[in-house]
Short mmCIF file of N, CA and C in Angstrom, two decimals:
data_model
loop_
_atom_site.label_atom_id
_atom_site.label_comp_id
_atom_site.label_asym_id
_atom_site.label_seq_id
_atom_site.Cartn_x
_atom_site.Cartn_y
_atom_site.Cartn_z
N UNK A 1 -12.80 -3.83 -15.56
CA UNK A 1 -12.40 -5.22 -14.82
C UNK A 1 -11.67 -5.18 -13.69
N UNK A 2 -11.90 -5.33 -12.41
CA UNK A 2 -11.15 -5.44 -10.95
C UNK A 2 -9.66 -6.40 -11.49
N UNK A 3 -8.19 -5.76 -11.58
CA UNK A 3 -7.18 -6.62 -11.52
C UNK A 3 -7.12 -7.28 -10.16
N UNK A 4 -6.34 -8.87 -10.31
CA UNK A 4 -6.22 -9.87 -9.30
C UNK A 4 -4.90 -9.49 -8.85
N UNK A 5 -5.25 -8.92 -7.54
CA UNK A 5 -4.12 -9.07 -6.35
C UNK A 5 -3.89 -10.20 -5.25
N UNK A 6 -2.41 -10.76 -5.03
CA UNK A 6 -2.70 -11.49 -4.03
C UNK A 6 -3.17 -10.87 -2.79
N UNK A 7 -3.08 -11.60 -1.45
CA UNK A 7 -4.20 -10.44 -0.23
C UNK A 7 -2.61 -9.86 -0.24
N UNK A 8 -1.41 -10.02 0.33
CA UNK A 8 -0.12 -9.35 0.15
C UNK A 8 0.05 -8.35 -0.52
N UNK A 9 -0.22 -8.54 -1.99
CA UNK A 9 0.02 -7.32 -3.08
C UNK A 9 -0.84 -6.09 -2.56
N UNK A 10 -1.98 -6.89 -2.48
CA UNK A 10 -3.35 -5.44 -2.06
C UNK A 10 -2.79 -4.86 -0.92
N UNK A 11 -2.22 -5.55 0.19
CA UNK A 11 -2.26 -4.97 1.68
C UNK A 11 -0.45 -3.69 1.29
N UNK A 12 0.21 -4.52 0.21
CA UNK A 12 1.23 -3.57 0.45
C UNK A 12 0.93 -2.17 -0.60
N UNK A 13 -0.34 -2.55 -1.39
CA UNK A 13 -1.00 -1.39 -2.01
C UNK A 13 -1.79 -0.32 -1.28
N UNK A 14 -2.25 -1.02 -0.08
CA UNK A 14 -3.19 -0.01 0.39
C UNK A 14 -2.41 0.52 1.40
N UNK A 15 -0.82 0.10 1.99
CA UNK A 15 -0.22 0.69 3.12
C UNK A 15 0.70 1.92 2.23
N UNK A 16 1.27 1.57 0.79
CA UNK A 16 1.49 2.65 -0.07
C UNK A 16 0.68 3.66 -0.24
N UNK A 17 -0.84 3.73 -0.55
CA UNK A 17 -1.70 4.98 -0.76
C UNK A 17 -1.61 5.18 0.52
N UNK A 18 -1.57 4.95 1.73
CA UNK A 18 -1.92 5.57 2.70
C UNK A 18 -0.34 6.70 3.05
N UNK A 19 0.37 6.10 2.22
CA UNK A 19 1.57 7.15 2.61
C UNK A 19 2.86 6.82 3.20
N UNK A 20 2.76 5.39 3.68
CA UNK A 20 3.93 4.33 3.90
C UNK A 20 5.25 4.23 2.86
N UNK A 21 6.36 4.57 3.73
CA UNK A 21 7.33 4.43 2.70
C UNK A 21 7.90 2.95 2.82
N UNK A 22 8.57 2.18 1.95
CA UNK A 22 9.16 1.28 1.76
C UNK A 22 9.40 0.20 3.03
N UNK A 23 10.28 1.50 3.98
CA UNK A 23 10.82 0.71 5.17
C UNK A 23 9.82 0.58 6.52
N UNK A 24 8.90 1.38 5.95
CA UNK A 24 7.56 1.37 7.27
C UNK A 24 7.01 0.42 6.89
N UNK A 25 6.39 0.26 5.48
CA UNK A 25 5.32 -0.74 4.82
C UNK A 25 6.28 -2.28 5.29
N UNK A 26 7.45 -1.97 5.30
CA UNK A 26 8.39 -3.75 5.67
C UNK A 26 7.72 -4.09 6.62
N UNK A 27 8.33 -2.85 7.93
CA UNK A 27 8.24 -2.84 9.14
C UNK A 27 6.70 -3.49 9.46
N UNK A 28 5.47 -2.84 9.25
CA UNK A 28 4.26 -3.03 9.50
C UNK A 28 3.62 -4.64 9.11
N UNK A 29 4.26 -4.59 8.10
CA UNK A 29 4.29 -6.34 7.29
C UNK A 29 5.00 -7.77 7.81
N UNK A 30 6.21 -6.97 8.60
CA UNK A 30 7.35 -8.08 8.71
C UNK A 30 7.81 -8.80 7.87
N UNK A 31 8.23 -8.17 6.45
CA UNK A 31 8.57 -8.76 5.64
C UNK A 31 10.24 -7.61 5.40
N UNK A 32 10.83 -8.21 4.40
CA UNK A 32 11.92 -7.07 3.65
C UNK A 32 11.62 -6.43 2.90
N UNK A 33 12.38 -5.17 2.91
CA UNK A 33 12.06 -3.73 2.08
C UNK A 33 11.98 -4.48 0.63
N UNK A 34 12.87 -5.37 0.21
CA UNK A 34 13.06 -5.80 -1.10
C UNK A 34 11.73 -6.69 -1.45
N UNK A 35 11.27 -7.38 -0.86
CA UNK A 35 9.99 -8.15 -0.77
C UNK A 35 8.56 -6.95 -1.50
N UNK A 36 8.89 -6.17 -0.50
CA UNK A 36 7.62 -4.61 -0.52
C UNK A 36 8.05 -4.21 -1.73
N UNK A 37 9.14 -4.00 -2.22
CA UNK A 37 9.60 -3.71 -3.84
C UNK A 37 8.87 -4.54 -4.91
N UNK A 38 9.00 -5.98 -4.41
CA UNK A 38 8.72 -6.92 -5.62
C UNK A 38 7.01 -7.11 -5.62
N UNK A 39 6.51 -6.92 -4.51
CA UNK A 39 4.80 -6.93 -4.43
C UNK A 39 4.42 -5.62 -5.00
N UNK A 40 4.95 -4.51 -4.84
CA UNK A 40 4.81 -3.08 -5.89
C UNK A 40 4.51 -3.38 -7.02
N UNK A 41 5.96 -3.88 -7.67
CA UNK A 41 6.00 -4.05 -8.80
C UNK A 41 4.89 -4.81 -9.57
N UNK A 42 4.74 -5.92 -9.07
CA UNK A 42 3.99 -7.07 -9.11
C UNK A 42 2.28 -6.15 -9.07
N UNK A 43 2.03 -5.26 -8.34
CA UNK A 43 0.55 -4.66 -8.38
C UNK A 43 0.57 -4.19 -9.21
N UNK A 44 2.02 -2.81 -9.69
CA UNK A 44 1.87 -2.14 -10.98
C UNK A 44 1.48 -2.38 -11.70
N UNK A 45 2.21 -3.79 -12.30
CA UNK A 45 1.77 -4.71 -13.53
C UNK A 45 0.40 -4.85 -13.73
N UNK A 46 0.28 -5.59 -12.52
CA UNK A 46 -1.52 -5.87 -12.96
C UNK A 46 -2.51 -4.50 -13.07
N UNK A 47 -2.09 -3.63 -12.58
CA UNK A 47 -2.98 -2.40 -12.72
C UNK A 47 -2.86 -1.33 -14.05
N UNK A 48 -1.34 -1.93 -14.70
CA UNK A 48 -1.24 -1.74 -15.60
C UNK A 48 -0.49 0.03 -16.01
N UNK A 49 0.26 0.01 -14.81
CA UNK A 49 0.67 1.29 -14.94
C UNK A 49 2.47 1.24 -14.58
N UNK A 50 3.18 2.07 -14.82
CA UNK A 50 4.41 2.10 -14.51
C UNK A 50 5.08 2.88 -13.97
N UNK A 51 4.16 3.99 -13.26
CA UNK A 51 4.44 4.61 -12.15
C UNK A 51 4.11 4.90 -11.02
N UNK A 52 4.61 4.81 -9.96
CA UNK A 52 4.15 4.91 -8.51
C UNK A 52 3.44 5.82 -8.12
N UNK A 53 3.04 7.24 -9.00
CA UNK A 53 2.14 7.94 -8.42
C UNK A 53 1.06 7.71 -8.82
N UNK A 54 0.89 6.99 -9.91
CA UNK A 54 -0.59 6.44 -10.50
C UNK A 54 -1.05 4.98 -9.33
N UNK A 55 -0.33 4.50 -8.49
CA UNK A 55 -0.79 3.48 -7.78
C UNK A 55 -1.72 3.73 -7.19
N UNK A 56 -1.82 4.79 -6.05
CA UNK A 56 -2.86 5.07 -5.01
C UNK A 56 -4.22 5.43 -6.18
N UNK A 57 -3.89 6.14 -7.25
CA UNK A 57 -5.32 6.38 -7.72
C UNK A 57 -6.07 5.06 -8.27
N UNK A 58 -5.44 4.24 -8.95
CA UNK A 58 -5.60 3.26 -9.38
C UNK A 58 -6.08 2.39 -8.23
N UNK A 59 -5.44 2.34 -7.14
CA UNK A 59 -6.03 1.73 -6.19
C UNK A 59 -7.33 1.89 -5.74
N UNK A 60 -7.50 3.07 -5.48
CA UNK A 60 -8.69 3.79 -5.25
C UNK A 60 -9.91 3.55 -6.36
N UNK A 61 -9.63 3.32 -7.22
CA UNK A 61 -10.75 3.71 -8.60
C UNK A 61 -11.37 1.85 -8.41
N UNK A 62 -10.39 1.36 -8.23
CA UNK A 62 -10.85 -0.48 -8.21
C UNK A 62 -11.02 -0.85 -6.81
N UNK A 63 -11.13 -0.38 -5.69
CA UNK A 63 -11.28 -0.51 -4.35
C UNK A 63 -10.65 -1.27 -3.62
N UNK A 64 -9.32 -1.21 -3.68
CA UNK A 64 -8.55 -1.77 -2.84
C UNK A 64 -8.19 -0.79 -1.75
N UNK A 65 -8.53 0.29 -1.73
CA UNK A 65 -8.54 1.44 -0.47
C UNK A 65 -9.47 2.35 -0.83
N UNK A 66 -9.48 3.22 0.20
CA UNK A 66 -10.55 4.30 -0.38
C UNK A 66 -9.67 5.73 0.17
N UNK A 67 -10.68 6.70 0.41
CA UNK A 67 -9.78 7.85 0.64
C UNK A 67 -10.18 8.13 2.04
N UNK A 68 -11.38 7.64 2.47
CA UNK A 68 -11.48 7.37 4.41
C UNK A 68 -10.58 6.59 5.07
N UNK A 69 -9.68 5.48 3.90
CA UNK A 69 -8.95 4.58 4.98
C UNK A 69 -8.20 5.46 5.83
N UNK A 70 -7.40 4.32 6.81
CA UNK A 70 -6.46 4.81 7.56
C UNK A 70 -5.75 3.71 8.19
N UNK A 71 -4.39 4.17 8.70
CA UNK A 71 -3.64 2.88 9.37
C UNK A 71 -4.46 2.70 10.43
N UNK A 72 -4.28 2.03 11.19
CA UNK A 72 -4.75 0.90 12.23
C UNK A 72 -3.70 1.69 13.55
N UNK A 73 -4.22 1.46 14.80
CA UNK A 73 -3.09 1.88 15.94
C UNK A 73 -2.20 1.01 15.91
N UNK A 74 -2.35 -0.48 15.66
CA UNK A 74 -1.39 -1.36 15.44
C UNK A 74 -0.46 -0.99 14.25
N UNK A 75 -0.67 -0.75 13.16
CA UNK A 75 0.01 -0.24 12.39
C UNK A 75 1.14 1.48 12.21
N UNK A 76 0.50 1.86 13.11
CA UNK A 76 1.09 3.20 13.56
C UNK A 76 1.96 2.93 14.61
N UNK A 77 2.22 2.01 15.36
CA UNK A 77 2.77 1.59 16.46
C UNK A 77 4.03 0.71 15.72
N UNK A 78 3.79 0.09 15.13
CA UNK A 78 4.66 -1.25 14.13
C UNK A 78 5.77 0.17 13.36
N UNK A 79 5.11 1.07 12.61
CA UNK A 79 6.22 2.06 11.88
C UNK A 79 6.55 3.13 12.47
N UNK A 80 5.81 3.35 13.69
CA UNK A 80 6.17 4.75 14.46
C UNK A 80 6.10 5.80 14.06
N UNK A 81 4.61 5.71 13.07
CA UNK A 81 3.76 6.98 12.69
C UNK A 81 2.96 7.60 13.99
N UNK A 82 2.50 8.85 13.80
CA UNK A 82 1.39 9.43 14.52
C UNK A 82 0.11 9.73 14.03
N UNK A 83 0.84 10.08 12.58
CA UNK A 83 -0.53 10.58 11.66
C UNK A 83 -0.74 9.57 10.35
N UNK A 84 -2.06 9.06 10.11
CA UNK A 84 -2.47 8.85 9.00
C UNK A 84 -1.49 9.28 7.87
N UNK A 85 -1.59 8.48 6.75
CA UNK A 85 -0.73 8.75 5.25
C UNK A 85 -1.92 9.73 4.77
N UNK A 86 -3.15 10.10 5.35
CA UNK A 86 -3.88 11.66 4.41
C UNK A 86 -3.86 12.71 5.05
N UNK A 87 -3.13 12.62 6.33
CA UNK A 87 -2.82 13.73 7.35
C UNK A 87 -2.08 14.61 6.85
#
């Protein structure tokens, strides 16, 4: 059964699974670092994991992100990255 995440929680999970840290995720979404941490904690609870390392694995399993997903050009510009999270 696929866990229910809010659209913002799903976006935080996607960005975190692409390797963005809390500061980069906050910059991309235009929210505070604390809010990013709250969304991540809620997503981890919904997924039933207490380990941040498992977040990406479970997100891929339930279809919230894929191994082929990449940061958009806009997201790269906002966080100052040149590479995607999987590179």
